[in-house]
Amino acid sequence: MSVAETELPTIKRPTAYEQWLTDEGLTVVEGLFIEDLRTVELGTWERRGCRAAVARLEGTEDVNDAHIIEIAPSGEMAPERHLYEEITYVVSGRGSTTVWNSAGTRTTFEWNAGSVFSVPLNAYAQHFNGSGSQPARFYTVTSAPLVMRMFHNRSFIYDCDFDFTDRFGSDKDDFSGAGTAYQSRVWESRFIPDAAGIELKSWAARGAGGSNVMLEIADNSLCGHVSEFPVGTYKKAHRHNAGAHVIILGGTGFSLLWREGEPVRKVDWRQGSIVVPPERWFHQHFNTGTTPARYLALRWGSKKYPLFKQFLIDRPTTEGGDQIEYQDEDPSVRATFEAELAEHGARSRMGEVYERAARLQDRAAGQSG
Ligand SMILES: [Fe+2]
């Protein structure tokens, strides 16, 4: 006898990650950006002994997320190990973290506002607020959404007793800030004392006097970079994978974001803002302030342990890449920048850059004509 379709159970259900958010009772922040992560309203995360919210922003597309965590003055979080990666940016406060594994490696390091560090994969960690009067706040980018959906078994994710000694062990327990420099502006470490103060190097291909350092952190596939661009300038538009959390460390400005052929979205930012450009959306950052604009991006895309498609983020779209050169951009981009500068009483320093772009455009027209 056949059963009517309506009598069959539905196979639809929340993803393992969505179920985890619900079961943990977590406050979730959605949208394209966060105006100021220092003032995001947090809920209680009882199991971990802190206040928290999860940033599940549009541009993360569940390939990663961010846990905004606040530890009370003199407070400590419950220890935990897990099979998802994490990189923490310390938004405010100061304190220490103890990291250990089953094999007996154990170390403690101190952090301050501006520090970036990673608890290595499946190492135990416990965080302590070192101030008796001020809370400490983290913005921790994690691969939890991916790992939860892949294994959909929380016992495995939280109770696995495997030590990744290739990531953390007696010869890999240095959180002093020491590291290794590589070609192409790469710095590898487990701990960056102050992202706002880290030394950068020129990266001419991304435009307008910008500088940068690429961060490889604690042998993760998650990684990061710090970039800065001068007063009165803007970077070239480009596009790449989902889940790049752009955290503004200093400066004032705005970003334009758009999917090819669709309306442009504008986001105003200042220190403490975060924007996550969605997968393949072009995005472009503009400095309208009186100081250089600097940001930290936490994202996938480790050069040592790549996981997803590598976009050609500094190669022109006219050459099969994913960056729009100044001479190829829509005229509305310049117009928007000029209007915003006027509103802020600032002036453009793009003159030389535009002249060079015009020369390139003339040369291209000559070649095709
Ligand atoms: Fe980008």
GROMACS .gro file of C-alpha atoms and ligand atoms in nm:
model
  370
    1MET     CA    1   0.000   0.000   0.000
    2SER     CA    2   0.147   0.337  -0.094
    3VAL     CA    3   0.185   0.611   0.169
    4ALA     CA    4   0.071   0.965   0.088
    5GLU     CA    5   0.359   1.214   0.047
    6THR     CA    6   0.218   1.430   0.326
    7GLU     CA    7   0.239   1.140   0.573
    8LEU     CA    8   0.614   1.098   0.523
    9PRO     CA    9   0.849   1.278   0.765
   10THR     CA   10   1.038   1.579   0.632
   11ILE     CA   11   1.415   1.549   0.595
   12LYS     CA   12   1.461   1.923   0.637
   13ARG     CA   13   1.627   2.030   0.960
   14PRO     CA   14   1.858   2.302   1.089
   15THR     CA   15   2.223   2.245   1.002
   16ALA     CA   16   2.443   2.104   1.278
   17TYR     CA   17   2.589   2.455   1.316
   18GLU     CA   18   2.246   2.618   1.347
   19GLN     CA   19   2.146   2.356   1.602
   20TRP     CA   20   2.465   2.429   1.799
   21LEU     CA   21   2.384   2.802   1.804
   22THR     CA   22   2.037   2.723   1.937
   23ASP     CA   23   2.149   2.468   2.195
   24GLU     CA   24   2.421   2.700   2.329
   25GLY     CA   25   2.163   2.980   2.360
   26LEU     CA   26   2.388   3.217   2.168
   27THR     CA   27   2.296   3.569   2.061
   28VAL     CA   28   2.351   3.596   1.684
   29VAL     CA   29   2.449   3.914   1.497
   30GLU     CA   30   2.357   3.923   1.127
   31GLY     CA   31   2.391   4.178   0.843
   32LEU     CA   32   2.665   4.294   0.609
   33PHE     CA   33   2.875   4.471   0.872
   34ILE     CA   34   2.910   4.569   1.238
   35GLU     CA   35   2.943   4.940   1.306
   36ASP     CA   36   3.135   4.904   1.633
   37LEU     CA   37   3.226   4.569   1.776
   38ARG     CA   38   3.324   4.736   2.104
   39THR     CA   39   2.958   4.807   2.177
   40VAL     CA   40   2.782   4.501   2.028
   41GLU     CA   41   2.518   4.377   2.273
   42LEU     CA   42   2.614   4.039   2.414
   43GLY     CA   43   2.415   3.761   2.576
   44THR     CA   44   2.527   3.506   2.831
   45TRP     CA   45   2.725   3.201   2.720
   46GLU     CA   46   2.675   2.992   3.028
   47ARG     CA   47   2.878   2.687   2.932
   48ARG     CA   48   3.188   2.898   2.866
   49GLY     CA   49   3.146   3.134   3.159
   50CYS     CA   50   3.139   3.460   2.963
   51ARG     CA   51   2.918   3.701   2.775
   52ALA     CA   52   2.909   3.646   2.401
   53ALA     CA   53   2.747   3.691   2.061
   54VAL     CA   54   2.820   3.511   1.738
   55ALA     CA   55   2.879   3.724   1.428
   56ARG     CA   56   2.716   3.527   1.146
   57LEU     CA   57   2.750   3.807   0.892
   58GLU     CA   58   2.618   3.781   0.537
   59GLY     CA   59   2.968   3.759   0.387
   60THR     CA   60   3.075   3.466   0.605
   61GLU     CA   61   2.836   3.237   0.418
   62ASP     CA   62   2.892   2.984   0.700
   63VAL     CA   63   3.249   2.910   0.590
   64ASN     CA   64   3.353   3.064   0.922
   65ASP     CA   65   3.208   3.286   1.194
   66ALA     CA   66   3.327   3.508   1.477
   67HIS     CA   67   3.268   3.472   1.848
   68ILE     CA   68   3.254   3.808   2.022
   69ILE     CA   69   3.345   3.718   2.377
   70GLU     CA   70   3.365   3.929   2.690
   71ILE     CA   71   3.533   3.811   3.011
   72ALA     CA   72   3.424   3.992   3.326
   73PRO     CA   73   3.680   4.184   3.536
   74SER     CA   74   3.899   3.927   3.719
   75GLY     CA   75   3.696   3.659   3.540
   76GLU     CA   76   3.807   3.339   3.371
   77MET     CA   77   3.647   3.128   3.102
   78ALA     CA   78   3.585   2.755   3.128
   79PRO     CA   79   3.867   2.552   2.968
   80GLU     CA   80   3.786   2.394   2.632
   81ARG     CA   81   3.945   2.209   2.340
   82HIS     CA   82   3.780   2.170   2.000
   83LEU     CA   83   3.840   2.054   1.645
   84TYR     CA   84   3.775   2.387   1.482
   85GLU     CA   85   4.042   2.649   1.419
   86GLU     CA   86   4.030   2.992   1.576
   87ILE     CA   87   4.221   3.321   1.557
   88THR     CA   88   4.155   3.584   1.821
   89TYR     CA   89   4.186   3.961   1.793
   90VAL     CA   90   4.179   4.129   2.135
   91VAL     CA   91   3.936   4.420   2.103
   92SER     CA   92   3.985   4.556   2.453
   93GLY     CA   93   4.131   4.469   2.790
   94ARG     CA   94   4.430   4.266   2.898
   95GLY     CA   95   4.483   3.920   3.038
   96SER     CA   96   4.643   3.582   2.984
   97THR     CA   97   4.574   3.246   2.825
   98THR     CA   98   4.700   2.905   2.930
   99VAL     CA   99   4.729   2.645   2.655
  100TRP     CA  100   4.801   2.275   2.709
  101ASN     CA  101   4.758   1.931   2.557
  102SER     CA  102   4.723   1.571   2.677
  103ALA     CA  103   5.090   1.502   2.607
  104GLY     CA  104   5.197   1.745   2.880
  105THR     CA  105   5.297   2.059   2.688
  106ARG     CA  106   5.172   2.364   2.874
  107THR     CA  107   5.236   2.734   2.837
  108THR     CA  108   5.086   3.068   2.943
  109PHE     CA  109   5.109   3.397   2.756
  110GLU     CA  110   4.978   3.749   2.812
  111TRP     CA  111   4.778   3.966   2.573
  112ASN     CA  112   4.657   4.323   2.547
  113ALA     CA  113   4.411   4.519   2.332
  114GLY     CA  114   4.537   4.486   1.973
  115SER     CA  115   4.700   4.144   2.019
  116VAL     CA  116   4.629   3.861   1.774
  117PHE     CA  117   4.680   3.498   1.870
  118SER     CA  118   4.556   3.149   1.797
  119VAL     CA  119   4.489   2.863   2.033
  120PRO     CA  120   4.625   2.572   1.824
  121LEU     CA  121   4.379   2.315   1.694
  122ASN     CA  122   4.238   2.089   1.967
  123ALA     CA  123   4.473   2.224   2.236
  124TYR     CA  124   4.303   2.303   2.566
  125ALA     CA  125   4.282   2.672   2.643
  126GLN     CA  126   4.166   2.886   2.932
  127HIS     CA  127   4.145   3.264   2.913
  128PHE     CA  128   4.182   3.497   3.216
  129ASN     CA  129   4.099   3.865   3.242
  130GLY     CA  130   4.401   4.036   3.403
  131SER     CA  131   4.210   4.346   3.510
  132GLY     CA  132   4.001   4.375   3.823
  133SER     CA  133   3.800   4.667   3.690
  134GLN     CA  134   3.768   4.639   3.309
  135PRO     CA  135   3.611   4.364   3.097
  136ALA     CA  136   3.819   4.205   2.819
  137ARG     CA  137   3.664   4.155   2.477
  138PHE     CA  138   3.771   3.918   2.195
  139TYR     CA  139   3.672   3.891   1.831
  140THR     CA  140   3.755   3.528   1.752
  141VAL     CA  141   3.716   3.403   1.396
  142THR     CA  142   3.651   3.027   1.391
  143SER     CA  143   3.592   2.746   1.145
  144ALA     CA  144   3.310   2.610   1.365
  145PRO     CA  145   3.034   2.644   1.097
  146LEU     CA  146   3.233   2.432   0.854
  147VAL     CA  147   3.350   2.170   1.106
  148MET     CA  148   3.008   2.137   1.274
  149ARG     CA  149   2.838   2.074   0.941
  150MET     CA  150   3.109   1.840   0.818
  151PHE     CA  151   3.109   1.601   1.118
  152HIS     CA  152   2.771   1.684   1.275
  153ASN     CA  153   2.884   1.515   1.595
  154ARG     CA  154   2.964   1.741   1.888
  155SER     CA  155   3.123   1.464   2.099
  156PHE     CA  156   3.384   1.420   1.830
  157ILE     CA  157   3.443   1.795   1.800
  158TYR     CA  158   3.474   1.864   2.175
  159ASP     CA  159   3.594   1.532   2.322
  160CYS     CA  160   3.857   1.416   2.076
  161ASP     CA  161   4.181   1.331   2.263
  162PHE     CA  162   4.415   1.365   1.964
  163ASP     CA  163   4.707   1.607   2.009
  164PHE     CA  164   4.807   1.789   1.692
  165THR     CA  165   5.177   1.798   1.787
  166ASP     CA  166   5.255   1.933   1.440
  167ARG     CA  167   5.075   2.250   1.556
  168PHE     CA  168   5.144   2.256   1.933
  169GLY     CA  169   5.410   2.063   2.123
  170SER     CA  170   5.726   2.107   2.327
  171ASP     CA  171   5.903   2.248   2.017
  172LYS     CA  172   5.598   2.452   1.911
  173ASP     CA  173   5.487   2.637   2.224
  174ASP     CA  174   5.635   2.983   2.173
  175PHE     CA  175   5.380   3.262   2.217
  176SER     CA  176   5.643   3.531   2.278
  177GLY     CA  177   5.578   3.705   1.944
  178ALA     CA  178   5.880   3.541   1.780
  179GLY     CA  179   5.828   3.428   1.424
  180THR     CA  180   5.965   3.374   1.076
  181ALA     CA  181   5.964   3.618   0.784
  182TYR     CA  182   5.909   3.486   0.431
  183GLN     CA  183   5.910   3.634   0.082
  184SER     CA  184   5.610   3.838  -0.034
  185ARG     CA  185   5.556   4.018   0.300
  186VAL     CA  186   5.467   3.702   0.498
  187TRP     CA  187   5.514   3.684   0.877
  188GLU     CA  188   5.452   3.354   1.059
  189SER     CA  189   5.393   3.345   1.435
  190ARG     CA  190   5.154   3.224   1.706
  191PHE     CA  191   5.122   3.565   1.865
  192ILE     CA  192   5.123   3.922   1.733
  193PRO     CA  193   5.158   4.163   2.028
  194ASP     CA  194   4.987   4.459   1.855
  195ALA     CA  195   4.828   4.448   1.508
  196ALA     CA  196   4.803   4.829   1.507
  197GLY     CA  197   5.179   4.858   1.547
  198ILE     CA  198   5.310   4.572   1.331
  199GLU     CA  199   5.558   4.679   1.063
  200LEU     CA  200   5.420   4.677   0.707
  201LYS     CA  201   5.583   4.669   0.364
  202SER     CA  202   5.481   4.837   0.040
  203TRP     CA  203   5.235   4.647  -0.184
  204ALA     CA  204   5.221   4.865  -0.495
  205ALA     CA  205   4.995   4.633  -0.698
  206ARG     CA  206   4.694   4.694  -0.468
  207GLY     CA  207   4.717   5.066  -0.529
  208ALA     CA  208   4.770   5.419  -0.395
  209GLY     CA  209   5.069   5.381  -0.164
  210GLY     CA  210   4.928   5.090   0.036
  211SER     CA  211   5.135   4.863   0.259
  212ASN     CA  212   5.069   4.522   0.408
  213VAL     CA  213   5.187   4.213   0.595
  214MET     CA  214   5.042   3.864   0.544
  215LEU     CA  215   4.999   3.663   0.866
  216GLU     CA  216   5.039   3.287   0.894
  217ILE     CA  217   4.924   3.199   1.243
  218ALA     CA  218   4.985   2.878   1.442
  219ASP     CA  219   4.982   2.645   1.140
  220ASN     CA  220   4.615   2.712   1.071
  221SER     CA  221   4.440   2.722   0.736
  222LEU     CA  222   4.274   3.034   0.876
  223CYS     CA  223   4.516   3.324   0.845
  224GLY     CA  224   4.515   3.701   0.822
  225HIS     CA  225   4.676   4.018   0.700
  226VAL     CA  226   4.719   4.377   0.809
  227SER     CA  227   4.694   4.653   0.547
  228GLU     CA  228   4.720   5.029   0.561
  229PHE     CA  229   4.654   5.300   0.304
  230PRO     CA  230   4.729   5.674   0.317
  231VAL     CA  231   4.512   5.979   0.382
  232GLY     CA  232   4.311   6.093   0.077
  233THR     CA  233   4.345   5.762  -0.110
  234TYR     CA  234   4.152   5.445  -0.182
  235LYS     CA  235   4.244   5.090  -0.271
  236LYS     CA  236   4.159   4.914  -0.594
  237ALA     CA  237   3.844   4.702  -0.597
  238HIS     CA  238   3.890   4.327  -0.593
  239ARG     CA  239   3.696   4.009  -0.511
  240HIS     CA  240   3.767   3.677  -0.343
  241ASN     CA  241   3.624   3.401  -0.123
  242ALA     CA  242   3.368   3.445   0.152
  243GLY     CA  243   3.463   3.488   0.515
  244ALA     CA  244   3.727   3.764   0.516
  245HIS     CA  245   3.657   3.960   0.836
  246VAL     CA  246   3.793   4.314   0.779
  247ILE     CA  247   3.841   4.469   1.124
  248ILE     CA  248   3.917   4.844   1.119
  249LEU     CA  249   4.211   4.912   1.352
  250GLY     CA  250   4.232   5.284   1.285
  251GLY     CA  251   4.112   5.558   1.052
  252THR     CA  252   3.783   5.672   0.904
  253GLY     CA  253   3.631   5.589   0.569
  254PHE     CA  254   3.390   5.373   0.380
  255SER     CA  255   3.373   5.065   0.159
  256LEU     CA  256   3.176   4.997  -0.155
  257LEU     CA  257   3.062   4.639  -0.212
  258TRP     CA  258   2.880   4.493  -0.508
  259ARG     CA  259   2.813   4.175  -0.695
  260GLU     CA  260   2.893   4.227  -1.065
  261GLY     CA  261   2.597   4.390  -1.240
  262GLU     CA  262   2.406   4.458  -0.917
  263PRO     CA  263   2.352   4.772  -0.705
  264VAL     CA  264   2.646   4.898  -0.500
  265ARG     CA  265   2.622   4.888  -0.118
  266LYS     CA  266   2.808   5.147   0.090
  267VAL     CA  267   2.934   5.089   0.442
  268ASP     CA  268   3.082   5.366   0.660
  269TRP     CA  269   3.354   5.259   0.900
  270ARG     CA  270   3.583   5.376   1.180
  271GLN     CA  271   3.793   5.204   1.444
  272GLY     CA  272   3.604   4.899   1.569
  273SER     CA  273   3.391   4.848   1.256
  274ILE     CA  274   3.389   4.514   1.076
  275VAL     CA  275   3.281   4.432   0.723
  276VAL     CA  276   3.283   4.088   0.559
  277PRO     CA  277   3.255   4.106   0.177
  278PRO     CA  278   3.044   3.819   0.042
  279GLU     CA  279   3.195   3.560  -0.195
  280ARG     CA  280   3.292   3.715  -0.532
  281TRP     CA  281   3.153   4.058  -0.443
  282PHE     CA  282   3.385   4.335  -0.554
  283HIS     CA  283   3.480   4.557  -0.261
  284GLN     CA  284   3.685   4.874  -0.236
  285HIS     CA  285   3.807   5.065   0.070
  286PHE     CA  286   3.828   5.448   0.086
  287ASN     CA  287   4.010   5.669   0.339
  288THR     CA  288   3.825   5.995   0.413
  289GLY     CA  289   3.993   6.066   0.747
  290THR     CA  290   4.296   6.256   0.868
  291THR     CA  291   4.512   5.952   0.949
  292PRO     CA  292   4.620   5.644   0.751
  293ALA     CA  293   4.349   5.374   0.756
  294ARG     CA  294   4.463   5.036   0.885
  295TYR     CA  295   4.274   4.710   0.907
  296LEU     CA  296   4.325   4.351   1.012
  297ALA     CA  297   4.161   4.084   0.797
  298LEU     CA  298   4.106   3.738   0.947
  299ARG     CA  299   4.015   3.486   0.679
  300TRP     CA  300   4.080   3.163   0.493
  301GLY     CA  301   4.366   3.164   0.243
  302SER     CA  302   4.682   3.052   0.424
  303LYS     CA  303   4.969   3.028   0.177
  304LYS     CA  304   5.117   2.740   0.377
  305TYR     CA  305   4.793   2.540   0.408
  306PRO     CA  306   4.554   2.659   0.135
  307LEU     CA  307   4.202   2.522   0.153
  308PHE     CA  308   3.987   2.699  -0.106
  309LYS     CA  309   4.033   2.840  -0.456
  310GLN     CA  310   4.300   3.110  -0.470
  311PHE     CA  311   4.165   3.425  -0.633
  312LEU     CA  312   4.399   3.649  -0.831
  313ILE     CA  313   4.342   3.937  -0.592
  314ASP     CA  314   4.604   4.174  -0.736
  315ARG     CA  315   4.578   4.086  -1.106
  316PRO     CA  316   4.359   4.301  -1.337
  317THR     CA  317   4.020   4.167  -1.448
  318THR     CA  318   4.130   4.260  -1.800
  319GLU     CA  319   4.402   3.994  -1.764
  320GLY     CA  320   4.175   3.726  -1.616
  321GLY     CA  321   4.231   3.838  -1.257
  322ASP     CA  322   4.004   3.964  -0.981
  323GLN     CA  323   4.112   4.327  -0.937
  324ILE     CA  324   3.968   4.637  -1.111
  325GLU     CA  325   4.249   4.879  -1.202
  326TYR     CA  326   4.187   5.252  -1.146
  327GLN     CA  327   4.167   5.317  -1.521
  328ASP     CA  328   3.899   5.047  -1.557
  329GLU     CA  329   3.670   5.147  -1.271
  330ASP     CA  330   3.322   5.293  -1.309
  331PRO     CA  331   3.335   5.679  -1.302
  332SER     CA  332   3.085   5.675  -1.014
  333VAL     CA  333   3.362   5.538  -0.788
  334ARG     CA  334   3.570   5.856  -0.817
  335ALA     CA  335   3.259   6.072  -0.790
  336THR     CA  336   3.151   5.899  -0.468
  337PHE     CA  337   3.500   5.939  -0.319
  338GLU     CA  338   3.514   6.311  -0.411
  339ALA     CA  339   3.171   6.372  -0.260
  340GLU     CA  340   3.263   6.192   0.062
  341LEU     CA  341   3.593   6.383   0.090
  342ALA     CA  342   3.409   6.712   0.048
  343GLU     CA  343   3.167   6.614   0.322
  344HIS     CA  344   3.459   6.539   0.556
  345GLY     CA  345   3.650   6.854   0.460
  346ALA     CA  346   3.935   6.640   0.327
  347ARG     CA  347   4.115   6.643  -0.006
  348SER     CA  348   4.210   6.373  -0.254
  349ARG     CA  349   4.569   6.261  -0.288
  350MET     CA  350   4.489   6.043  -0.587
  351GLY     CA  351   4.627   6.295  -0.841
  352GLU     CA  352   4.941   6.106  -0.936
  353VAL     CA  353   4.759   5.775  -0.928
  354TYR     CA  354   4.489   5.906  -1.164
  355GLU     CA  355   4.752   6.050  -1.401
  356ARG     CA  356   4.925   5.714  -1.419
  357ALA     CA  357   4.589   5.540  -1.477
  358ALA     CA  358   4.510   5.789  -1.759
  359ARG     CA  359   4.846   5.716  -1.926
  360LEU     CA  360   4.776   5.343  -1.908
  361GLN     CA  361   4.429   5.398  -2.052
  362ASP     CA  362   4.572   5.604  -2.342
  363ARG     CA  363   4.832   5.337  -2.410
  364ALA     CA  364   4.563   5.065  -2.411
  365ALA     CA  365   4.345   5.274  -2.648
  366GLY     CA  366   4.645   5.326  -2.878
  367GLN     CA  367   4.714   4.953  -2.888
  368SER     CA  368   4.354   4.862  -2.969
  369GLY     CA  369   4.304   5.152  -3.215
  370FE      FE  370   3.945   4.195  -0.001
   0.00000   0.00000   0.00000
